[in-house]
Tab-separated table of C-alpha atoms in Angstrom:
chain	number	residue	atom	x	y	z
H	298	MET	CA	285.062	175.896	70.673
H	299	ARG	CA	283.930	172.757	71.930
H	300	THR	CA	287.403	171.991	73.427
H	301	LEU	CA	287.454	175.322	75.264
H	302	PHE	CA	283.844	174.816	76.459
H	303	ARG	CA	284.977	171.558	78.010
H	304	CYS	CA	287.956	173.084	79.528
H	305	LEU	CA	285.779	175.553	81.352
H	306	LEU	CA	282.688	173.756	82.132
H	307	LEU	CA	282.724	170.044	82.414
H	308	ALA	CA	283.170	168.164	85.529
H	309	GLY	CA	285.728	165.533	85.658
H	310	VAL	CA	287.915	167.091	82.963
H	311	ALA	CA	291.177	169.005	84.010
H	312	CYS	CA	290.898	172.647	83.673
H	313	LEU	CA	294.021	174.645	82.356
H	314	SER	CA	295.039	177.440	84.695
H	315	SER	CA	295.368	179.740	81.739
H	316	CYS	CA	291.752	179.413	80.531
H	317	LEU	CA	290.274	182.535	82.056
H	318	THR	CA	293.255	184.688	81.323
H	319	VAL	CA	293.122	183.811	77.691
H	320	LEU	CA	289.496	184.701	77.437
H	321	LYS	CA	290.081	188.480	77.965
H	322	PRO	CA	289.750	190.299	74.819
H	323	ALA	CA	292.998	191.967	73.741
H	324	ARG	CA	291.576	195.457	73.361
H	325	GLU	CA	289.253	197.434	75.592
H	326	PHE	CA	285.570	197.584	74.534
H	327	THR	CA	285.892	201.250	73.306
H	328	GLN	CA	288.857	200.342	71.208
H	329	ALA	CA	287.372	197.434	69.392
H	330	PRO	CA	284.507	197.749	66.750
H	331	ALA	CA	281.311	196.026	67.679
H	332	PRO	CA	279.790	193.419	65.350
H	333	ASP	CA	276.795	194.694	63.108
H	334	ALA	CA	273.526	195.011	65.065
H	335	PRO	CA	271.020	192.433	63.970
H	336	ASP	CA	267.856	193.203	62.049
H	337	TYR	CA	265.124	190.961	63.631
H	338	ARG	CA	263.135	191.002	60.388
H	339	MET	CA	265.648	188.434	59.156
H	340	GLU	CA	264.501	184.939	60.355
H	341	GLY	CA	268.372	184.130	60.552
H	342	ASN	CA	268.773	186.370	63.473
H	343	TRP	CA	266.489	184.119	65.675
H	344	ALA	CA	267.745	180.907	67.163
H	345	ALA	CA	263.954	179.676	67.376
H	346	LEU	CA	260.761	180.753	65.730
H	347	PRO	CA	257.623	178.509	66.023
H	348	ASP	CA	256.705	178.247	62.415
H	349	ARG	CA	259.905	176.766	61.203
H	350	ARG	CA	262.083	173.745	62.081
H	351	ASP	CA	264.824	174.404	64.515
H	352	SER	CA	266.412	173.129	67.816
H	353	ALA	CA	263.461	174.385	69.995
H	354	ASP	CA	261.208	171.712	68.368
H	355	VAL	CA	262.928	168.717	69.610
H	356	VAL	CA	262.282	166.544	72.876
H	357	PRO	CA	264.734	164.242	74.694
H	358	ARG	CA	265.199	160.809	72.832
H	359	GLY	CA	263.362	157.797	74.062
H	360	THR	CA	260.701	159.853	75.988
H	361	LEU	CA	256.955	160.234	75.447
H	362	LEU	CA	257.287	164.236	75.585
H	363	ARG	CA	256.099	165.992	72.411
H	364	ASP	CA	256.655	169.357	70.867
H	365	ARG	CA	253.109	171.024	70.749
H	366	GLN	CA	254.031	174.615	69.347
H	367	ARG	CA	251.551	174.431	66.628
H	368	ASP	CA	248.587	174.644	68.966
H	369	ALA	CA	250.192	176.153	71.951
H	370	PRO	CA	248.084	178.706	73.924
H	371	ALA	CA	250.999	180.998	74.895
H	372	ASP	CA	254.464	182.310	73.795
H	373	VAL	CA	257.762	182.078	75.256
H	374	PHE	CA	260.482	184.687	74.724
H	375	PHE	CA	263.529	182.686	75.711
H	376	ILE	CA	267.013	184.496	75.934
H	377	HIS	CA	269.781	181.950	75.853
H	378	PRO	CA	272.910	182.017	78.258
H	379	THR	CA	276.500	182.689	77.334
H	380	THR	CA	277.875	180.397	74.480
H	381	TYR	CA	280.602	182.726	73.408
H	382	TYR	CA	283.957	182.306	75.238
H	383	TRP	CA	286.472	183.744	72.683
H	384	ARG	CA	288.629	186.693	73.129
H	385	ARG	CA	288.409	187.965	69.542
H	386	GLN	CA	285.813	190.618	70.501
H	387	TRP	CA	283.747	191.564	73.562
H	388	ASN	CA	280.537	190.855	71.801
H	389	ALA	CA	279.740	187.865	69.570
H	390	SER	CA	278.828	188.322	65.870
H	391	LEU	CA	275.611	186.788	64.572
H	392	THR	CA	277.390	185.797	61.277
H	393	ASP	CA	279.508	183.288	63.353
H	394	GLU	CA	277.797	180.145	61.997
H	395	ARG	CA	280.013	177.863	64.108
H	396	LEU	CA	278.811	179.691	67.232
H	397	ASN	CA	275.169	179.635	66.259
H	398	ARG	CA	275.298	175.905	65.798
H	399	PHE	CA	276.866	175.570	69.084
H	400	THR	CA	274.131	177.698	70.610
H	401	ASP	CA	271.409	175.743	69.095
H	402	GLU	CA	272.840	172.422	69.861
H	403	SER	CA	273.520	173.108	73.538
H	404	THR	CA	271.191	175.815	75.115
H	405	ILE	CA	268.176	176.011	72.691
H	406	ARG	CA	267.924	172.235	72.724
H	407	GLY	CA	268.689	171.833	76.331
H	408	GLN	CA	266.705	174.748	77.719
H	409	ALA	CA	264.417	176.320	75.258
H	410	THR	CA	262.789	173.115	74.563
H	411	VAL	CA	261.387	172.783	78.067
H	412	PHE	CA	258.638	175.163	76.929
H	413	ASN	CA	257.689	173.629	73.741
H	414	SER	CA	254.688	171.645	75.126
H	415	THR	CA	252.806	174.724	76.171
H	416	ALA	CA	254.274	177.755	74.232
H	417	ARG	CA	255.515	178.925	70.924
H	418	VAL	CA	259.172	179.406	71.289
H	419	TYR	CA	260.757	182.755	70.219
H	420	ALA	CA	264.525	182.966	70.902
H	421	PRO	CA	266.622	185.791	69.446
H	422	ARG	CA	270.280	185.543	68.626
H	423	TYR	CA	271.975	188.467	69.944
H	424	ARG	CA	275.464	189.956	70.253
H	425	GLN	CA	276.031	188.219	73.502
H	426	ALA	CA	278.861	189.467	75.914
H	427	THR	CA	281.889	187.074	76.049
H	428	LEU	CA	282.117	185.018	79.201
H	429	PHE	CA	285.080	187.126	80.552
H	430	SER	CA	282.694	190.116	80.723
H	431	PHE	CA	281.123	188.772	83.868
H	432	PHE	CA	284.693	188.550	85.573
H	433	ASP	CA	285.818	191.795	84.453
H	434	SER	CA	286.206	193.853	87.633
H	435	LYS	CA	289.100	195.999	86.702
H	436	ASP	CA	287.517	198.379	84.059
H	437	GLU	CA	284.228	199.196	82.345
H	438	SER	CA	284.638	197.021	79.285
H	439	GLY	CA	282.728	194.064	80.625
H	440	ARG	CA	279.731	196.100	81.649
H	441	GLU	CA	279.740	197.979	78.219
H	442	ALA	CA	279.700	194.575	76.535
H	443	ILE	CA	276.652	193.307	78.602
H	444	ASP	CA	274.891	196.598	78.026
H	445	LEU	CA	275.459	196.171	74.148
H	446	ALA	CA	273.990	192.630	74.252
H	447	TYR	CA	271.002	194.004	76.086
H	448	THR	CA	270.174	196.627	73.493
H	449	ASP	CA	269.743	193.610	71.115
H	450	VAL	CA	267.440	191.688	73.432
H	451	LYS	CA	265.294	194.789	73.974
H	452	SER	CA	265.175	195.356	70.352
H	453	ALA	CA	264.230	191.624	69.672
H	454	PHE	CA	261.446	191.939	72.295
H	455	GLN	CA	260.102	194.938	70.853
H	456	PHE	CA	259.979	193.416	67.321
H	457	TYR	CA	258.314	190.340	68.952
H	458	LEU	CA	255.703	192.428	70.565
H	459	ASP	CA	254.992	194.413	67.295
H	460	ASN	CA	254.955	191.527	64.927
H	461	TYR	CA	254.461	188.230	66.597
H	462	ASN	CA	252.619	188.371	69.935
H	463	GLN	CA	249.323	189.647	68.782
H	464	GLY	CA	248.040	190.044	72.372
H	465	ARG	CA	248.965	186.490	73.384
H	466	PRO	CA	250.053	185.335	76.880
H	467	VAL	CA	253.866	185.394	77.144
H	468	ILE	CA	256.397	183.600	79.435
H	469	ILE	CA	259.731	185.470	79.748
H	470	ALA	CA	262.607	182.975	80.338
H	471	GLY	CA	266.398	183.003	80.583
H	472	HIS	CA	269.411	181.522	82.043
H	473	SER	CA	272.744	182.974	83.193
H	474	GLN	CA	273.550	185.900	80.834
H	475	GLY	CA	270.043	185.491	79.477
H	476	THR	CA	268.605	185.956	82.883
H	477	VAL	CA	270.687	189.108	83.367
H	478	HIS	CA	268.899	190.441	80.128
H	479	ALA	CA	265.545	189.073	81.074
H	480	THR	CA	265.556	190.721	84.513
H	481	ARG	CA	266.100	194.147	82.668
H	482	LEU	CA	263.461	193.210	80.096
H	483	LEU	CA	260.953	193.104	82.959
H	484	HIS	CA	261.973	196.370	84.362
H	485	ASP	CA	261.650	197.986	80.902
H	486	PHE	CA	258.465	196.533	79.609
H	487	PHE	CA	256.290	194.906	82.262
H	488	ASP	CA	256.840	196.288	85.917
H	489	ASN	CA	255.477	199.672	85.186
H	490	ASP	CA	253.029	198.718	82.261
H	491	PRO	CA	249.778	197.189	83.721
H	492	LYS	CA	248.428	196.365	80.349
H	493	LEU	CA	251.432	194.558	79.284
H	494	ARG	CA	251.801	193.003	82.569
H	495	ARG	CA	248.287	191.377	82.178
H	496	ARG	CA	249.944	189.319	79.406
H	497	LEU	CA	252.626	187.801	81.627
H	498	VAL	CA	252.049	184.385	82.604
H	499	ALA	CA	255.314	184.163	84.470
H	500	ALA	CA	259.080	184.728	84.224
H	501	TYR	CA	261.715	181.994	84.679
H	502	LEU	CA	264.676	184.027	85.766
H	503	ILE	CA	267.158	181.120	86.307
H	504	GLY	CA	270.867	180.964	86.929
H	505	PHE	CA	271.752	184.479	88.058
H	506	LYS	CA	270.989	186.415	91.307
H	507	VAL	CA	267.566	188.156	91.362
H	508	LYS	CA	267.095	190.434	94.496
H	509	PRO	CA	263.795	189.933	96.508
H	510	ASP	CA	263.037	193.562	95.992
H	511	GLU	CA	264.157	193.765	92.365
H	512	TYR	CA	260.950	195.134	91.202
H	513	GLN	CA	258.296	197.794	92.267
H	514	VAL	CA	255.281	195.640	91.381
H	515	LEU	CA	256.547	192.108	90.309
H	516	ARG	CA	256.957	189.678	92.949
H	517	PRO	CA	258.331	186.119	93.264
H	518	CYS	CA	255.957	183.308	92.797
H	519	GLU	CA	254.661	181.609	95.920
H	520	ASP	CA	253.199	178.627	94.480
H	521	SER	CA	253.010	176.345	91.387
H	522	THR	CA	250.055	178.167	89.672
H	523	GLN	CA	250.474	181.776	90.564
H	524	THR	CA	250.808	183.970	87.329
H	525	GLY	CA	252.191	187.348	86.763
H	526	CYS	CA	255.265	186.660	89.057
H	527	PHE	CA	258.775	185.409	88.756
H	528	VAL	CA	260.695	182.227	89.679
H	529	ALA	CA	264.294	182.080	90.277
H	530	TRP	CA	267.076	179.740	91.505
H	531	ASN	CA	270.863	179.088	91.535
H	532	THR	CA	271.684	175.430	92.117
H	533	VAL	CA	274.596	174.260	94.409
H	534	ALA	CA	275.677	171.040	95.946
H	535	TRP	CA	274.163	170.407	99.302
H	536	GLY	CA	275.587	172.336	102.330
H	537	ASN	CA	277.582	174.800	100.166
H	538	THR	CA	277.257	178.208	99.096
H	539	TYR	CA	278.215	180.586	96.244
H	540	GLU	CA	278.515	184.141	97.745
H	541	PRO	CA	277.668	186.296	94.646
H	542	PHE	CA	274.318	184.411	94.223
H	543	ALA	CA	273.491	183.826	97.857
H	544	ASN	CA	270.427	185.589	99.501
H	545	GLY	CA	268.595	186.148	96.155
H	546	VAL	CA	265.184	184.857	95.269
H	547	ALA	CA	265.158	180.972	95.518
H	548	VAL	CA	262.064	179.031	94.439
H	549	ASN	CA	262.240	175.283	94.930
H	550	PRO	CA	261.750	173.783	91.389
H	551	LEU	CA	260.265	170.673	92.847
H	552	THR	CA	257.514	172.281	94.892
H	553	TRP	CA	257.329	175.774	93.523
H	554	SER	CA	257.497	177.237	97.053
H	555	ARG	CA	259.918	179.457	98.931
H	556	ASP	CA	260.007	177.617	102.072
H	557	THR	CA	263.011	175.697	103.408
H	558	VAL	CA	261.416	172.194	103.583
H	559	THR	CA	263.431	169.599	101.802
H	560	ALA	CA	261.573	168.352	98.701
H	561	PRO	CA	262.553	164.545	98.210
H	562	ALA	CA	263.827	163.178	94.898
H	563	ARG	CA	260.637	161.478	94.345
H	564	LEU	CA	259.086	164.718	93.413
H	565	ASN	CA	261.639	165.085	90.666
H	566	LEU	CA	259.771	164.162	87.435
H	567	GLY	CA	263.088	163.880	85.469
H	568	GLY	CA	266.370	165.583	84.480
H	569	VAL	CA	267.622	165.566	81.099
H	570	PRO	CA	271.641	165.401	80.632
H	571	MET	CA	273.680	167.378	78.319
H	572	ASP	CA	273.490	164.671	75.631
H	573	PHE	CA	269.750	165.074	75.583
H	574	ASN	CA	269.352	161.257	75.293
H	575	ARG	CA	267.256	160.248	78.283
H	576	LEU	CA	264.976	161.422	81.114
H	577	ASP	CA	266.359	160.484	84.692
H	578	LYS	CA	263.577	160.300	87.060
H	579	ARG	CA	264.339	161.316	90.723
H	580	VAL	CA	267.659	162.685	89.663
H	581	VAL	CA	267.934	164.994	92.669
H	582	ASP	CA	266.148	166.434	95.679
H	583	ALA	CA	265.923	170.168	96.440
H	584	LYS	CA	266.031	172.482	99.233
H	585	VAL	CA	266.003	176.215	99.511
H	586	GLN	CA	268.811	177.667	101.742
H	587	ASP	CA	270.252	180.999	101.967
H	588	GLY	CA	268.750	182.265	98.661
H	589	LEU	CA	270.247	179.049	96.791
H	590	VAL	CA	268.697	175.657	96.003
H	591	TRP	CA	270.665	172.765	97.529
H	592	VAL	CA	270.633	169.357	95.931
H	593	HIS	CA	272.511	166.146	96.479
H	594	PRO	CA	274.868	165.478	93.592
H	595	PRO	CA	273.182	163.274	90.981
H	596	ALA	CA	274.262	159.812	90.397
H	597	PRO	CA	273.651	159.693	86.687
H	598	LYS	CA	276.279	161.225	84.434
H	599	GLY	CA	275.711	164.369	82.338
H	600	TYR	CA	274.943	167.069	84.891
H	601	PRO	CA	278.320	169.044	85.117
H	602	ARG	CA	279.401	171.371	87.694
H	603	PHE	CA	280.829	174.767	86.854
H	604	LEU	CA	284.654	174.467	86.879
H	605	LEU	CA	286.545	177.685	86.374
H	606	PRO	CA	290.258	178.403	87.030
H	607	GLY	CA	290.792	180.697	89.854
H	608	ARG	CA	287.295	180.338	91.112
H	609	PRO	CA	287.399	177.501	93.636
H	610	GLU	CA	283.949	178.619	95.108
H	611	LEU	CA	282.350	177.429	91.898
H	612	ARG	CA	283.313	173.776	92.337
H	613	HIS	CA	279.977	173.291	94.074
H	614	SER	CA	277.831	175.026	91.707
H	615	PHE	CA	275.517	173.110	89.290
H	616	HIS	CA	274.993	176.303	87.208
H	617	ILE	CA	275.311	174.581	83.959
H	618	ALA	CA	272.502	172.165	84.912
H	619	ASP	CA	270.050	174.652	86.496
H	620	TYR	CA	267.560	173.659	83.893
H	621	ALA	CA	268.682	170.024	83.230
H	622	LEU	CA	268.189	168.879	86.765
H	623	PHE	CA	264.595	169.860	86.789
H	624	TYR	CA	263.719	169.594	83.051
H	625	ALA	CA	260.368	167.787	83.427
H	626	ASN	CA	259.257	169.820	86.499
H	627	ILE	CA	259.789	173.087	84.659
H	628	ARG	CA	257.997	171.727	81.701
H	629	GLN	CA	254.938	170.518	83.776
H	630	ASN	CA	255.093	173.947	85.762
H	631	ALA	CA	255.042	176.021	82.577
H	632	ALA	CA	251.941	174.170	81.460
H	633	ALA	CA	250.233	174.498	84.791
H	634	ARG	CA	250.695	178.265	84.960
H	635	VAL	CA	249.461	178.607	81.409
H	636	ARG	CA	246.330	176.840	82.148
H	637	ALA	CA	245.747	178.847	85.505
H	638	TYR	CA	246.453	182.173	83.524
H	639	ARG	CA	243.758	180.989	80.881
H	640	MET	CA	241.346	180.257	83.597
H	641	LEU	CA	241.905	183.532	85.319
H	642	ILE	CA	241.433	185.497	81.960
H	643	GLY	CA	238.482	183.527	81.206
H	644	GLY	CA	236.852	184.150	84.444
H	645	GLN	CA	237.336	187.967	84.334
């Protein structure tokens, strides 16, 4: 799996032209049995839970950052992105220990940990749709695989509400496929439920297009401490675009505003590369343009572009590094929104 991951995603490594083709499952969705549905009463069906040791508890090596979940005043429900690229079936099995380990060592460590200074991290495993599902334009199999994945996410969130939340404020966060599911979750649980919406600190809908008019009530955040709102962005190299994500909601992760003023790199508190072994301060600048976030490519190594055969328009995308480039700023912002939320609730 690691070899295939590098074939698809890592900058500077030659991609095989057949990669995307070989990722298509051999049978259509309706002809292939789905993996067994998860039972979220079982701790093994969670990638992260706050009361046990897991990959959401770590911080980048050599930094002063600390995991503070034990006393955290809020929760985060984190939905990880696609880590399943195989063609064996349209949806991943939760019994695949190799895949689970890869998920934990990549996205839980590299993304979910950004919240562990201010929130208790809950991250479900789910029957994620294989990567090809998002490029399947010829039939319904990809869409059906994504829908099946969402049924697990929805079930996990309901279990979280019934058994873990206990009325605590909550952050909803995702990336890529995780954001597809998080966007739906906000529709199903928050947009039309004022009582539950009052518990929402904010949603981080990163790495997929979110329309400005996506919701009836929920709106994009306009500053760094607004609560009950959502932020979103997709990162591309300066001066470029990626049409499928263009003209969506874009919040600048260095200023937390939606204006088009360039935020200089000095405002970047630190990115964390894929190896999770350092904090690179001032790693990139950021500017909102056409519903995307432009950055000048970082000098340090470890922040890959999204290389995919047959998709030359993706060569400018820093999709893989949407969290990594702004790691310390997201961490600080989550804490700031939780503080603002507690002050607001305390003042009511």
